[in-house]
mmCIF file of C-alpha atoms in Angstrom:
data_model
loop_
_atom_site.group_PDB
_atom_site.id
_atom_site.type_symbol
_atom_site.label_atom_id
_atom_site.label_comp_id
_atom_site.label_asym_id
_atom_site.label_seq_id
_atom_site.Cartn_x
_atom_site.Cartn_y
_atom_site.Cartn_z
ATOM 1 C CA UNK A 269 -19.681 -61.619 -98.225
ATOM 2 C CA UNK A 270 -21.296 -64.742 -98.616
ATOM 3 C CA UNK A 271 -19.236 -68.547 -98.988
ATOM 4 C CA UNK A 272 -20.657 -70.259 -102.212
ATOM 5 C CA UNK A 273 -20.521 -74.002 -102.261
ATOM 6 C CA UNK A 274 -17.602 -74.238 -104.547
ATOM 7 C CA UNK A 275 -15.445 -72.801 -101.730
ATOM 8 C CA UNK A 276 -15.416 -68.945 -103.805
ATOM 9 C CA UNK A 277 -16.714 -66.066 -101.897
ATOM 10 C CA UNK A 278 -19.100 -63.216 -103.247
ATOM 11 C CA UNK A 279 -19.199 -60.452 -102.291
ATOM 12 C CA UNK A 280 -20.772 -56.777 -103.136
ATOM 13 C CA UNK A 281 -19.648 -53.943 -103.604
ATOM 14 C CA UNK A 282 -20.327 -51.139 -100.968
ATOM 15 C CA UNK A 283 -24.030 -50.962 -101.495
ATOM 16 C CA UNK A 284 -24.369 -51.104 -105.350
ATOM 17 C CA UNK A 285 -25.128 -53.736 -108.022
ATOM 18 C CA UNK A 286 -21.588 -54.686 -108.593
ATOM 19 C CA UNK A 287 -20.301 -58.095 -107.085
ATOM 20 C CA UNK A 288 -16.971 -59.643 -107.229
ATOM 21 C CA UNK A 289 -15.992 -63.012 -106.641
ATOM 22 C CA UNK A 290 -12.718 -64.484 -104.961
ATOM 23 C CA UNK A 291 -11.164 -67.856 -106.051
ATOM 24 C CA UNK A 292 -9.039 -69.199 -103.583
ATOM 25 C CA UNK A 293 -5.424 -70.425 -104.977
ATOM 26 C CA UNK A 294 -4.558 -73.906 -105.625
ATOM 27 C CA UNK A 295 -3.627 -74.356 -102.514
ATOM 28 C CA UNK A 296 -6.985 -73.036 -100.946
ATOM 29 C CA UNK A 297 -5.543 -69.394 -99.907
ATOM 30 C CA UNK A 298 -7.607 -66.603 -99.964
ATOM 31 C CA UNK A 299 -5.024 -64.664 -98.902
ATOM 32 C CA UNK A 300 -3.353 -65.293 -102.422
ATOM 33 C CA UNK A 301 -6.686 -65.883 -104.177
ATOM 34 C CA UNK A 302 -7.400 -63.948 -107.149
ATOM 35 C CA UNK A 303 -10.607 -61.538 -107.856
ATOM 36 C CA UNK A 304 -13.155 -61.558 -110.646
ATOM 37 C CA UNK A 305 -16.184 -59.406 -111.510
ATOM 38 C CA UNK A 306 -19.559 -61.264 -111.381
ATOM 39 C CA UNK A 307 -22.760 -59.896 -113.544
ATOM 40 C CA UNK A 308 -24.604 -56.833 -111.846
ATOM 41 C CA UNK A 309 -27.675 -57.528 -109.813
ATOM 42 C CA UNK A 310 -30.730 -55.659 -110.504
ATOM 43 C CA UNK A 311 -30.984 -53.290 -108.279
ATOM 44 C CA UNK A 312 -28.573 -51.345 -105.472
ATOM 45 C CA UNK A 313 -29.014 -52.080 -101.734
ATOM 46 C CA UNK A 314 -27.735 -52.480 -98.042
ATOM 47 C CA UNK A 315 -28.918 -54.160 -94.844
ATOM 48 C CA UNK A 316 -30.825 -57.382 -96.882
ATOM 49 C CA UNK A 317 -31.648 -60.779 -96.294
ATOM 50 C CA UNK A 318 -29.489 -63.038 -97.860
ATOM 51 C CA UNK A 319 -28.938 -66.716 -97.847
ATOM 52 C CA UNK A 320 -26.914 -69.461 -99.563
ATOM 53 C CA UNK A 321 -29.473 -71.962 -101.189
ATOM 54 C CA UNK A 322 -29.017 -75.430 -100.889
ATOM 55 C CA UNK A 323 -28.355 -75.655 -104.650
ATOM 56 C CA UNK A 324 -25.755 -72.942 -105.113
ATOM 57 C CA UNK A 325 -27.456 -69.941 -105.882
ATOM 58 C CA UNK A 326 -27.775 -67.032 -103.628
ATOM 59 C CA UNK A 327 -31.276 -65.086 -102.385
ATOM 60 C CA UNK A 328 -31.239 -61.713 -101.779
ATOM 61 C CA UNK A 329 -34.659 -59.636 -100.711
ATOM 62 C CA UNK A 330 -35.174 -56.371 -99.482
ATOM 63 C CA UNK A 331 -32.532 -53.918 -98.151
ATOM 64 C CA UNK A 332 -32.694 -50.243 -97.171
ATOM 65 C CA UNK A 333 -30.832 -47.511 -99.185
ATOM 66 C CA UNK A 334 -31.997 -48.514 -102.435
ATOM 67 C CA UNK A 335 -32.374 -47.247 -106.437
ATOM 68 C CA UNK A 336 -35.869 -48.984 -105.874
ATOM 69 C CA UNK A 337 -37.250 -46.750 -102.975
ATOM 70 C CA UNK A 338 -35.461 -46.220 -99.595
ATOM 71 C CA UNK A 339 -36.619 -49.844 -98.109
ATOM 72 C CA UNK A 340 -37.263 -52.095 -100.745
ATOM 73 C CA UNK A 341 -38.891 -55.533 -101.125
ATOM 74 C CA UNK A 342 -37.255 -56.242 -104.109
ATOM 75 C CA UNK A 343 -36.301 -59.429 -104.490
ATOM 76 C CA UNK A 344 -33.253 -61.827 -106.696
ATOM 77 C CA UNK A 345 -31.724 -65.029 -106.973
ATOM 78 C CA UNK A 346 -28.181 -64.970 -108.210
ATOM 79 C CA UNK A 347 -26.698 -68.516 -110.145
ATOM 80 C CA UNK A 348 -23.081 -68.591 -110.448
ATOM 81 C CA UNK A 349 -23.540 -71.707 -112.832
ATOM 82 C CA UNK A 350 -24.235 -68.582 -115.358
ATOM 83 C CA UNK A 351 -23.082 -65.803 -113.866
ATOM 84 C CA UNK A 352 -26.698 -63.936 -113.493
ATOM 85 C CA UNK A 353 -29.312 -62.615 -111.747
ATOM 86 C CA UNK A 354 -33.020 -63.297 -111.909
ATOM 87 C CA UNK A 355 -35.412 -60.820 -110.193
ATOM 88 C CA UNK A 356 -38.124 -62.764 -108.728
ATOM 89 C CA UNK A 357 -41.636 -61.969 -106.656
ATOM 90 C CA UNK A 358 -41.216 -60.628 -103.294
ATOM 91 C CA UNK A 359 -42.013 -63.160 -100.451
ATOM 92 C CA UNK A 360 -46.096 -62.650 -99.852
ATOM 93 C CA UNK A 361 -47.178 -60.135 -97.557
ATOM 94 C CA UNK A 362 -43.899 -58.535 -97.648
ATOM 95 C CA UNK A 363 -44.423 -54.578 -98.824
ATOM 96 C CA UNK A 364 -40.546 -53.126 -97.402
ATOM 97 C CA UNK A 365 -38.049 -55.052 -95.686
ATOM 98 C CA UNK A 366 -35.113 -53.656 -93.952
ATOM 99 C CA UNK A 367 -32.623 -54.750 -92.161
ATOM 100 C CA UNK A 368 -33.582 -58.582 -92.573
ATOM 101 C CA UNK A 369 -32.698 -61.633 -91.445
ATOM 102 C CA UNK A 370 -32.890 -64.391 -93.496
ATOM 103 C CA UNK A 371 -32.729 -68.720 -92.392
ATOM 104 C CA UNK A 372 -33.182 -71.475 -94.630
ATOM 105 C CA UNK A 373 -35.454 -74.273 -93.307
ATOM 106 C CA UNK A 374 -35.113 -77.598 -93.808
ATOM 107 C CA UNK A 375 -36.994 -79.097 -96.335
ATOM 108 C CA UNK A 376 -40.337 -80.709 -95.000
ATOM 109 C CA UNK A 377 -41.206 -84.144 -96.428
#
């Protein structure tokens, strides 16, 4: 499960390429919150890195267990401004990642 900036949570499906997405109430209760499907990601997976960009979206790269070879390197960014998922290049130098974990640095500059 991952906590998106607009206080909704993600969160996939037991390994697959199906996410849902809990809204909280209006009174900010999960509990009571409601759930809503969210677009497919590209390809199935457990045991990734993943991390919350400072922008909203979400990054998820490799993962064992999945439709793209047992450990992957396969990498996506999901928006939830539109609901989708863009497969992007794997981080250089990475050929299979499993079991990852994932920081986001602070920008440099």
């Amino acid at each position: 499960m991952l906590l998106l900036t607009d206080g909704t949570v993600m969160c996939q499906e037991e390994g697959g390429v199906k996410w849902k997405k809990l809204i909280p109430d209006t009174q900010g209760s999960y509990i009571e919150g409601t759930w809503t499907d969210l677009a497919p990601m590209h390809n199935t997976r457990r045991y990734y890195a993943s991390a919350l960009l400072r922008d909203g979206r979400v990054f998820v790269s490799g993962g064992e267990y999945s439709d793209a070879g047992g450990w992957t390197n396969k990498t996506e960014i999901y928006d939830p401004v539109t609901d989708a998922w863009t497969q992007i290049d794997p981080p250089t130098g990475w050929s299979n990642v499993g079991d990852a974990p994932c920081a986001v640095l602070p920008m440099a500059g």
